[in-house]
Amino acid sequence: MADSKIQQFRLLDVSCASCVQSIENALSGIVGIEQVQVNFAQRLLIVTGDVAATTVIAAVKQAGYATALDDNDDVEVDAEQVLYKKLLRKMSVGIGFGVILLIAEWTNIVPPLTQLSGQLIWIVVGILVAIAMWYCGGQMFRNAWQALKHHTATMDSLIVLGTSAAWIYSMLVSIYPAIVPLAAQHVYFEAAIMIIGFITLGNALEIRVRGKTSKAINRLFDLQAKTATLVEAGEERQVPLEQLKIGDIVRVKPGEKVASDGVITEGHSNLDESMITGEPLPTSKKVGDNVTGATLNKSGSFLFKVTRIGEETTLARIIQLVQNAQNSKPKIAKLADSVAAVFAPAVLIIAIVTALIWLNFGPSPVVSYMIVTAMSVLVIACPCALGLASPISVMIGMGKAAEFGVLIRNGEALQLANHLQVMLLDKTGTITAGQPAVIDIQSLAPLDENSVLHYAASIEQSSEHPLANALLDAGKKAQLKLSAVADFKAIAGYGVSALIDNKAVLLGNDKLMQQQHIDIAALQDKANEIAKLGQTPIYLAVAQQAAGLIAVADPIKPDSKAAIQALQQKGIEVVMLTGDNETTAHAVAAQVGIKQVEANVLPEDKNKMVKKYQAQGAKVGMVGDGINDAPALVQANVGFAIGSGVDVAIESADVTLMNSSLMSVANAIAISHATLRNIKQNLYGAFIYNVLGIPIAAGVLFPFFHFLLNPLIGALAMALSSVTVVSNANRLRLFSLSIREDRRK
């Protein structure tokens, strides 16, 4: 939709993955909403579409949850700190009260229920416990009630049902002890309050550990300069960053950060762009070069004209891209969400079945065993760990990738990058530097070398081909005065044609000469020699006659060979795509260790090449940097855009590499592998925890070892399972790349 917008909301009381499904269902039928994403790890709701924020907030409230527009990150951090301290206070009350009750029971301070005094004391204790349960877990009870009204069950439903059953049973036994046998006259007030205390402790610890996961994004925000030195009418003054406008002239002194994106108008310097590109060495900048906001000026002073501000700057776009990616889900995460959505209702059924089995087949005291096992099942089977397993890892993995200059657009690309089998590499600008230079010139009479270069440079004045700059640069070095060009035509994949000094001029490859019936036999041997050296032969024809041959070489990037070897070591078949002829293509491929080459590929055929390998059943990655690579990048299972390329290629790609190093492709795959491995560890851990925990809680070991799981231990284990998942995900923050870009100037 033309009016589509993205709104982000902070979820204030979401407690488990089951809540996520409830919120998504509540919003799915609202007119105007195109897409709903819930990031359980960050407690964020992202809504895309033409819909009012008040409508979203009302729908979420109707589903039983509170939310608010998320437009202030500082408020978020402060709110989480306040919530963390609040949870610690509630935890202290819950566990502290429970410990006192445990000591009272162990020491037999309170008279037994067979005595009236004992009954009165436990009734008073029960009332106090109810007050404490509401103080410590009031939100759980409210959420459970809302879930019940909407005919769903969540983690809170399980906890509330288990603790309420324990409290109700204990109160009944305290008031009417004779309703159960003497052996079953036992209260579980300490279990009810301590379970809530342990759950609250788990939530507090999760917030504490989870707070570390957003550090990558926070570091990106911290990169921004706070002020700028604005130059107006020859005078300089400090202004807040927010006051900058497009077209303003800003001075950057040594040691300062560049305030915004722009173009240098005066001076030169070396900029540390590592925070954007991940490349360690400073980049030399001169008049006419682009500068990026948040990069660090190492030496020299310069002026630049502001070309982008606010959300349009490179850093802002990177932050938005990373945030959007963190909120997306790979397929493996969607599977976990589906399981978590039905987990709570399934656990309720298991708890009922457990209670019935113990009631009908359990030993005496039957009621006590039934209460203990059913309560243990309810509190240990929380789907929190399952719901956190994926989003927390994705969030950290995406942030870690951004630190290395790798921007992964979505969770799907993150997962697929780990399963690529074929990698197609565009030669120019990807394997090579994309900055070719003239190496040699061969002329045919009556023209000399300068005349050949004159025609070639003149016709390329109107061309945007990468080889054009090489010819123009050579013409400038030779101090040639270029001629005017008329009737210029670019023939994709072949070359160019035009009228120069009323003569028809053709410049391009051998296919162009053959198409135009130009005899190039006199230049063929020289062209073959050039091609064998991995250089590109460019033919010149004037007035339908072969006039000369120009050898152009595009130097291979220093780290291309090592990067290709790294991809091959991962079991990925590397294929080079190029418009060069077979001889030139294989010569370049041999230098970097590529065996599979697709030569004479026209720009429109790159997309067909991707489809060709996909038709063979392969998961295909495509790396490119030009506008003609965009269709292939979209068609590929995962498209990688070299960041030095044009915006349309970057926008078309699943992964954007903020530097020109091919090694970043291997790094992106390494990060993908580490993140997917971490997700699987979390998922397997969560599944194993529940698969083993539920049967043990239900009492499956009792017939063999006379062992029953204490509900308190179950509650603590459940709380710590979420903390374990978050802690394991945080190990990704320590991830370091063994393969790094080797950038040489």
PDB file of C-alpha atoms in Angstrom, residues 471-694:
ATOM      1  CA  LEU A 471      39.969   4.855 -21.143  1.00  0.00           C
ATOM      2  CA  LEU A 472      39.078   8.361 -19.969  1.00  0.00           C
ATOM      3  CA  ASP A 473      41.845   8.303 -17.350  1.00  0.00           C
ATOM      4  CA  ALA A 474      44.338   7.176 -19.995  1.00  0.00           C
ATOM      5  CA  GLY A 475      43.171  10.006 -22.260  1.00  0.00           C
ATOM      6  CA  LYS A 476      43.693  12.557 -19.490  1.00  0.00           C
ATOM      7  CA  LYS A 477      47.176  11.249 -18.753  1.00  0.00           C
ATOM      8  CA  ALA A 478      48.033  11.571 -22.443  1.00  0.00           C
ATOM      9  CA  GLN A 479      46.602  15.135 -22.361  1.00  0.00           C
ATOM     10  CA  LEU A 480      44.365  14.431 -25.338  1.00  0.00           C
ATOM     11  CA  LYS A 481      41.683  16.911 -26.396  1.00  0.00           C
ATOM     12  CA  LEU A 482      38.576  14.785 -26.807  1.00  0.00           C
ATOM     13  CA  SER A 483      36.144  15.231 -29.681  1.00  0.00           C
ATOM     14  CA  ALA A 484      32.409  15.766 -29.525  1.00  0.00           C
ATOM     15  CA  VAL A 485      30.234  12.671 -29.830  1.00  0.00           C
ATOM     16  CA  ALA A 486      26.951  12.323 -31.722  1.00  0.00           C
ATOM     17  CA  ASP A 487      24.374   9.551 -32.002  1.00  0.00           C
ATOM     18  CA  PHE A 488      25.860   7.629 -29.056  1.00  0.00           C
ATOM     19  CA  LYS A 489      24.440   4.146 -28.441  1.00  0.00           C
ATOM     20  CA  ALA A 490      25.322   1.640 -25.717  1.00  0.00           C
ATOM     21  CA  ILE A 491      24.864  -1.961 -26.852  1.00  0.00           C
ATOM     22  CA  ALA A 492      24.561  -4.051 -23.671  1.00  0.00           C
ATOM     23  CA  GLY A 493      27.071  -6.873 -23.556  1.00  0.00           C
ATOM     24  CA  TYR A 494      28.788  -5.757 -26.762  1.00  0.00           C
ATOM     25  CA  GLY A 495      30.094  -2.193 -26.615  1.00  0.00           C
ATOM     26  CA  VAL A 496      29.228   1.295 -27.874  1.00  0.00           C
ATOM     27  CA  SER A 497      28.804   3.122 -31.166  1.00  0.00           C
ATOM     28  CA  ALA A 498      28.766   6.816 -32.121  1.00  0.00           C
ATOM     29  CA  LEU A 499      29.677   9.422 -34.696  1.00  0.00           C
ATOM     30  CA  ILE A 500      32.957  11.251 -34.112  1.00  0.00           C
ATOM     31  CA  ASP A 501      34.082  13.851 -36.642  1.00  0.00           C
ATOM     32  CA  ASN A 502      31.337  12.456 -38.922  1.00  0.00           C
ATOM     33  CA  LYS A 503      32.924   9.012 -38.815  1.00  0.00           C
ATOM     34  CA  ALA A 504      31.145   5.901 -37.563  1.00  0.00           C
ATOM     35  CA  VAL A 505      33.098   4.594 -34.563  1.00  0.00           C
ATOM     36  CA  LEU A 506      32.643   1.227 -32.864  1.00  0.00           C
ATOM     37  CA  LEU A 507      34.289   0.248 -29.577  1.00  0.00           C
ATOM     38  CA  GLY A 508      33.697  -3.105 -27.930  1.00  0.00           C
ATOM     39  CA  ASN A 509      34.358  -6.843 -27.888  1.00  0.00           C
ATOM     40  CA  ASP A 510      34.832  -9.288 -30.755  1.00  0.00           C
ATOM     41  CA  LYS A 511      31.089 -10.063 -30.802  1.00  0.00           C
ATOM     42  CA  LEU A 512      30.364  -6.419 -31.654  1.00  0.00           C
ATOM     43  CA  MET A 513      32.877  -6.519 -34.495  1.00  0.00           C
ATOM     44  CA  GLN A 514      31.378  -9.729 -35.855  1.00  0.00           C
ATOM     45  CA  GLN A 515      27.872  -8.332 -35.567  1.00  0.00           C
ATOM     46  CA  GLN A 516      28.896  -5.259 -37.567  1.00  0.00           C
ATOM     47  CA  HIS A 517      30.911  -7.365 -40.071  1.00  0.00           C
ATOM     48  CA  ILE A 518      34.274  -5.787 -39.177  1.00  0.00           C
ATOM     49  CA  ASP A 519      37.361  -7.768 -40.250  1.00  0.00           C
ATOM     50  CA  ILE A 520      39.589  -8.080 -37.143  1.00  0.00           C
ATOM     51  CA  ALA A 521      41.927 -10.806 -38.413  1.00  0.00           C
ATOM     52  CA  ALA A 522      44.954  -8.475 -38.195  1.00  0.00           C
ATOM     53  CA  LEU A 523      44.310  -7.981 -34.464  1.00  0.00           C
ATOM     54  CA  GLN A 524      43.251 -11.518 -33.530  1.00  0.00           C
ATOM     55  CA  ASP A 525      46.680 -12.880 -32.492  1.00  0.00           C
ATOM     56  CA  LYS A 526      47.374  -9.848 -30.285  1.00  0.00           C
ATOM     57  CA  ALA A 527      43.888 -10.136 -28.771  1.00  0.00           C
ATOM     58  CA  ASN A 528      44.528 -13.802 -27.899  1.00  0.00           C
ATOM     59  CA  GLU A 529      47.796 -12.864 -26.180  1.00  0.00           C
ATOM     60  CA  ILE A 530      46.006 -10.185 -24.165  1.00  0.00           C
ATOM     61  CA  ALA A 531      43.242 -12.575 -23.179  1.00  0.00           C
ATOM     62  CA  LYS A 532      45.699 -15.259 -22.022  1.00  0.00           C
ATOM     63  CA  LEU A 533      47.132 -12.705 -19.580  1.00  0.00           C
ATOM     64  CA  GLY A 534      43.684 -12.206 -18.081  1.00  0.00           C
ATOM     65  CA  GLN A 535      43.328  -8.775 -19.666  1.00  0.00           C
ATOM     66  CA  THR A 536      40.336  -7.551 -21.650  1.00  0.00           C
ATOM     67  CA  PRO A 537      40.874  -6.803 -25.371  1.00  0.00           C
ATOM     68  CA  ILE A 538      38.765  -3.888 -26.669  1.00  0.00           C
ATOM     69  CA  TYR A 539      38.486  -3.468 -30.425  1.00  0.00           C
ATOM     70  CA  LEU A 540      38.203  -0.110 -32.180  1.00  0.00           C
ATOM     71  CA  ALA A 541      36.718   0.275 -35.641  1.00  0.00           C
ATOM     72  CA  VAL A 542      36.511   3.573 -37.580  1.00  0.00           C
ATOM     73  CA  ALA A 543      34.465   3.906 -40.755  1.00  0.00           C
ATOM     74  CA  GLN A 544      33.788   0.155 -40.846  1.00  0.00           C
ATOM     75  CA  GLN A 545      37.514  -0.652 -40.697  1.00  0.00           C
ATOM     76  CA  ALA A 546      39.473  -2.231 -37.829  1.00  0.00           C
ATOM     77  CA  ALA A 547      41.620   0.536 -36.367  1.00  0.00           C
ATOM     78  CA  GLY A 548      43.201  -0.749 -33.183  1.00  0.00           C
ATOM     79  CA  LEU A 549      43.143  -2.818 -30.018  1.00  0.00           C
ATOM     80  CA  ILE A 550      43.310  -1.666 -26.413  1.00  0.00           C
ATOM     81  CA  ALA A 551      44.277  -3.966 -23.520  1.00  0.00           C
ATOM     82  CA  VAL A 552      42.512  -3.151 -20.262  1.00  0.00           C
ATOM     83  CA  ALA A 553      43.161  -4.959 -17.001  1.00  0.00           C
ATOM     84  CA  ASP A 554      41.038  -4.887 -13.885  1.00  0.00           C
ATOM     85  CA  PRO A 555      43.342  -5.833 -10.986  1.00  0.00           C
ATOM     86  CA  ILE A 556      42.196  -8.662  -8.733  1.00  0.00           C
ATOM     87  CA  LYS A 557      41.467  -7.608  -5.156  1.00  0.00           C
ATOM     88  CA  PRO A 558      44.224  -8.681  -2.740  1.00  0.00           C
ATOM     89  CA  ASP A 559      41.964 -10.923  -0.655  1.00  0.00           C
ATOM     90  CA  SER A 560      39.815 -12.426  -3.438  1.00  0.00           C
ATOM     91  CA  LYS A 561      41.814 -15.634  -3.707  1.00  0.00           C
ATOM     92  CA  ALA A 562      41.786 -16.243   0.068  1.00  0.00           C
ATOM     93  CA  ALA A 563      38.060 -15.482   0.249  1.00  0.00           C
ATOM     94  CA  ILE A 564      37.263 -17.906  -2.567  1.00  0.00           C
ATOM     95  CA  GLN A 565      39.346 -20.596  -0.888  1.00  0.00           C
ATOM     96  CA  ALA A 566      37.442 -19.985   2.357  1.00  0.00           C
ATOM     97  CA  LEU A 567      34.127 -20.477   0.538  1.00  0.00           C
ATOM     98  CA  GLN A 568      35.381 -23.641  -1.150  1.00  0.00           C
ATOM     99  CA  GLN A 569      36.564 -25.021   2.189  1.00  0.00           C
ATOM    100  CA  LYS A 570      32.981 -24.636   3.426  1.00  0.00           C
ATOM    101  CA  GLY A 571      31.894 -26.988   0.624  1.00  0.00           C
ATOM    102  CA  ILE A 572      30.485 -24.208  -1.579  1.00  0.00           C
ATOM    103  CA  GLU A 573      31.007 -24.455  -5.341  1.00  0.00           C
ATOM    104  CA  VAL A 574      32.241 -21.060  -6.555  1.00  0.00           C
ATOM    105  CA  VAL A 575      31.283 -19.949 -10.082  1.00  0.00           C
ATOM    106  CA  MET A 576      32.540 -16.792 -11.796  1.00  0.00           C
ATOM    107  CA  LEU A 577      30.178 -14.840 -14.075  1.00  0.00           C
ATOM    108  CA  THR A 578      31.654 -12.450 -16.616  1.00  0.00           C
ATOM    109  CA  GLY A 579      30.948 -10.864 -19.957  1.00  0.00           C
ATOM    110  CA  ASP A 580      34.542 -11.579 -20.992  1.00  0.00           C
ATOM    111  CA  ASN A 581      35.343 -14.226 -23.555  1.00  0.00           C
ATOM    112  CA  GLU A 582      36.303 -17.757 -22.532  1.00  0.00           C
ATOM    113  CA  THR A 583      40.059 -17.200 -22.709  1.00  0.00           C
ATOM    114  CA  THR A 584      40.096 -14.030 -20.593  1.00  0.00           C
ATOM    115  CA  ALA A 585      37.574 -15.438 -18.141  1.00  0.00           C
ATOM    116  CA  HIS A 586      39.541 -18.642 -17.512  1.00  0.00           C
ATOM    117  CA  ALA A 587      42.777 -16.653 -17.155  1.00  0.00           C
ATOM    118  CA  VAL A 588      41.260 -14.551 -14.352  1.00  0.00           C
ATOM    119  CA  ALA A 589      39.592 -17.588 -12.778  1.00  0.00           C
ATOM    120  CA  ALA A 590      42.887 -19.485 -12.688  1.00  0.00           C
ATOM    121  CA  GLN A 591      44.505 -16.664 -10.705  1.00  0.00           C
ATOM    122  CA  VAL A 592      41.935 -16.969  -7.895  1.00  0.00           C
ATOM    123  CA  GLY A 593      41.397 -20.722  -7.946  1.00  0.00           C
ATOM    124  CA  ILE A 594      37.955 -20.863  -9.573  1.00  0.00           C
ATOM    125  CA  LYS A 595      37.306 -23.889 -11.767  1.00  0.00           C
ATOM    126  CA  GLN A 596      33.737 -23.223 -12.862  1.00  0.00           C
ATOM    127  CA  VAL A 597      33.373 -20.239 -15.219  1.00  0.00           C
ATOM    128  CA  GLU A 598      30.388 -18.799 -17.072  1.00  0.00           C
ATOM    129  CA  ALA A 599      31.850 -16.516 -19.773  1.00  0.00           C
ATOM    130  CA  ASN A 600      30.204 -14.273 -22.375  1.00  0.00           C
ATOM    131  CA  VAL A 601      27.349 -13.658 -19.943  1.00  0.00           C
ATOM    132  CA  LEU A 602      25.217 -10.667 -20.890  1.00  0.00           C
ATOM    133  CA  PRO A 603      23.809  -8.547 -18.036  1.00  0.00           C
ATOM    134  CA  GLU A 604      20.306  -9.903 -18.560  1.00  0.00           C
ATOM    135  CA  ASP A 605      21.683 -13.459 -18.519  1.00  0.00           C
ATOM    136  CA  LYS A 606      22.972 -13.284 -14.927  1.00  0.00           C
ATOM    137  CA  ASN A 607      19.457 -13.899 -13.700  1.00  0.00           C
ATOM    138  CA  LYS A 608      19.232 -16.915 -16.009  1.00  0.00           C
ATOM    139  CA  MET A 609      22.496 -18.260 -14.585  1.00  0.00           C
ATOM    140  CA  VAL A 610      21.030 -18.181 -11.070  1.00  0.00           C
ATOM    141  CA  LYS A 611      17.930 -20.019 -12.310  1.00  0.00           C
ATOM    142  CA  LYS A 612      20.136 -22.561 -14.113  1.00  0.00           C
ATOM    143  CA  TYR A 613      21.845 -23.678 -10.896  1.00  0.00           C
ATOM    144  CA  GLN A 614      18.619 -23.510  -8.909  1.00  0.00           C
ATOM    145  CA  ALA A 615      17.022 -25.813 -11.480  1.00  0.00           C
ATOM    146  CA  GLN A 616      19.735 -28.341 -10.573  1.00  0.00           C
ATOM    147  CA  GLY A 617      18.405 -28.308  -7.003  1.00  0.00           C
ATOM    148  CA  ALA A 618      21.132 -26.114  -5.517  1.00  0.00           C
ATOM    149  CA  LYS A 619      20.757 -23.327  -2.946  1.00  0.00           C
ATOM    150  CA  VAL A 620      22.387 -20.429  -4.786  1.00  0.00           C
ATOM    151  CA  GLY A 621      24.092 -17.292  -3.505  1.00  0.00           C
ATOM    152  CA  MET A 622      24.864 -14.359  -5.797  1.00  0.00           C
ATOM    153  CA  VAL A 623      27.446 -11.635  -5.151  1.00  0.00           C
ATOM    154  CA  GLY A 624      27.346  -8.444  -7.207  1.00  0.00           C
ATOM    155  CA  ASP A 625      27.692  -4.690  -7.054  1.00  0.00           C
ATOM    156  CA  GLY A 626      26.145  -3.188 -10.170  1.00  0.00           C
ATOM    157  CA  ILE A 627      22.676  -2.119 -11.254  1.00  0.00           C
ATOM    158  CA  ASN A 628      22.611  -4.988 -13.746  1.00  0.00           C
ATOM    159  CA  ASP A 629      23.145  -7.434 -10.855  1.00  0.00           C
ATOM    160  CA  ALA A 630      19.880  -6.501  -9.116  1.00  0.00           C
ATOM    161  CA  PRO A 631      17.625  -9.078 -10.862  1.00  0.00           C
ATOM    162  CA  ALA A 632      20.120 -11.862 -10.123  1.00  0.00           C
ATOM    163  CA  LEU A 633      20.448 -10.751  -6.491  1.00  0.00           C
ATOM    164  CA  VAL A 634      16.673 -10.960  -6.097  1.00  0.00           C
ATOM    165  CA  GLN A 635      16.442 -14.341  -7.851  1.00  0.00           C
ATOM    166  CA  ALA A 636      19.201 -15.926  -5.750  1.00  0.00           C
ATOM    167  CA  ASN A 637      18.344 -17.753  -2.538  1.00  0.00           C
ATOM    168  CA  VAL A 638      20.643 -15.244  -0.847  1.00  0.00           C
ATOM    169  CA  GLY A 639      21.863 -12.115  -2.637  1.00  0.00           C
ATOM    170  CA  PHE A 640      25.061 -10.424  -1.404  1.00  0.00           C
ATOM    171  CA  ALA A 641      25.615  -6.788  -2.445  1.00  0.00           C
ATOM    172  CA  ILE A 642      29.095  -5.314  -2.211  1.00  0.00           C
ATOM    173  CA  GLY A 643      28.593  -2.099  -0.246  1.00  0.00           C
ATOM    174  CA  SER A 644      30.686  -0.014  -2.618  1.00  0.00           C
ATOM    175  CA  GLY A 645      28.091  -0.758  -5.320  1.00  0.00           C
ATOM    176  CA  VAL A 646      25.030   1.230  -6.284  1.00  0.00           C
ATOM    177  CA  ASP A 647      22.032   1.655  -3.997  1.00  0.00           C
ATOM    178  CA  VAL A 648      19.695  -0.411  -6.174  1.00  0.00           C
ATOM    179  CA  ALA A 649      21.968  -3.468  -5.807  1.00  0.00           C
ATOM    180  CA  ILE A 650      22.106  -2.973  -2.040  1.00  0.00           C
ATOM    181  CA  GLU A 651      18.319  -2.597  -1.836  1.00  0.00           C
ATOM    182  CA  SER A 652      17.854  -5.782  -3.885  1.00  0.00           C
ATOM    183  CA  ALA A 653      20.154  -7.915  -1.757  1.00  0.00           C
ATOM    184  CA  ASP A 654      19.461 -10.053   1.292  1.00  0.00           C
ATOM    185  CA  VAL A 655      22.917  -9.294   2.668  1.00  0.00           C
ATOM    186  CA  THR A 656      24.762  -6.001   2.247  1.00  0.00           C
ATOM    187  CA  LEU A 657      28.524  -5.947   2.693  1.00  0.00           C
ATOM    188  CA  MET A 658      29.518  -2.467   3.793  1.00  0.00           C
ATOM    189  CA  ASN A 659      33.013  -2.816   2.374  1.00  0.00           C
ATOM    190  CA  SER A 660      34.381  -3.966  -0.954  1.00  0.00           C
ATOM    191  CA  SER A 661      36.071  -7.082   0.389  1.00  0.00           C
ATOM    192  CA  LEU A 662      34.926 -10.448  -0.937  1.00  0.00           C
ATOM    193  CA  MET A 663      36.085 -11.923   2.370  1.00  0.00           C
ATOM    194  CA  SER A 664      32.977 -10.388   3.903  1.00  0.00           C
ATOM    195  CA  VAL A 665      30.908 -13.021   2.085  1.00  0.00           C
ATOM    196  CA  ALA A 666      32.791 -15.773   3.924  1.00  0.00           C
ATOM    197  CA  ASN A 667      32.417 -13.778   7.137  1.00  0.00           C
ATOM    198  CA  ALA A 668      28.652 -13.426   6.624  1.00  0.00           C
ATOM    199  CA  ILE A 669      28.333 -17.185   6.181  1.00  0.00           C
ATOM    200  CA  ALA A 670      30.484 -17.780   9.280  1.00  0.00           C
ATOM    201  CA  ILE A 671      28.204 -15.499  11.340  1.00  0.00           C
ATOM    202  CA  SER A 672      25.151 -17.241   9.896  1.00  0.00           C
ATOM    203  CA  HIS A 673      26.583 -20.624  10.881  1.00  0.00           C
ATOM    204  CA  ALA A 674      27.395 -19.461  14.421  1.00  0.00           C
ATOM    205  CA  THR A 675      23.942 -17.929  14.918  1.00  0.00           C
ATOM    206  CA  LEU A 676      22.052 -20.960  13.564  1.00  0.00           C
ATOM    207  CA  ARG A 677      24.166 -23.264  15.726  1.00  0.00           C
ATOM    208  CA  ASN A 678      23.325 -21.133  18.753  1.00  0.00           C
ATOM    209  CA  ILE A 679      19.602 -21.203  17.914  1.00  0.00           C
ATOM    210  CA  LYS A 680      19.695 -24.988  17.594  1.00  0.00           C
ATOM    211  CA  GLN A 681      21.501 -25.309  20.921  1.00  0.00           C
ATOM    212  CA  ASN A 682      18.795 -23.195  22.549  1.00  0.00           C
ATOM    213  CA  LEU A 683      15.951 -25.076  20.890  1.00  0.00           C
ATOM    214  CA  TYR A 684      17.388 -28.500  21.647  1.00  0.00           C
ATOM    215  CA  GLY A 685      18.054 -27.434  25.230  1.00  0.00           C
ATOM    216  CA  ALA A 686      14.498 -26.111  25.646  1.00  0.00           C
ATOM    217  CA  PHE A 687      12.940 -29.201  24.067  1.00  0.00           C
ATOM    218  CA  ILE A 688      15.080 -31.611  26.083  1.00  0.00           C
ATOM    219  CA  TYR A 689      14.291 -29.675  29.255  1.00  0.00           C
ATOM    220  CA  ASN A 690      10.556 -30.028  28.694  1.00  0.00           C
ATOM    221  CA  VAL A 691      10.677 -33.588  27.347  1.00  0.00           C
ATOM    222  CA  LEU A 692      12.605 -34.755  30.431  1.00  0.00           C
ATOM    223  CA  GLY A 693      11.123 -32.334  32.948  1.00  0.00           C
ATOM    224  CA  ILE A 694       7.436 -33.039  32.409  1.00  0.00           C
TER     225      ILE A 694
END
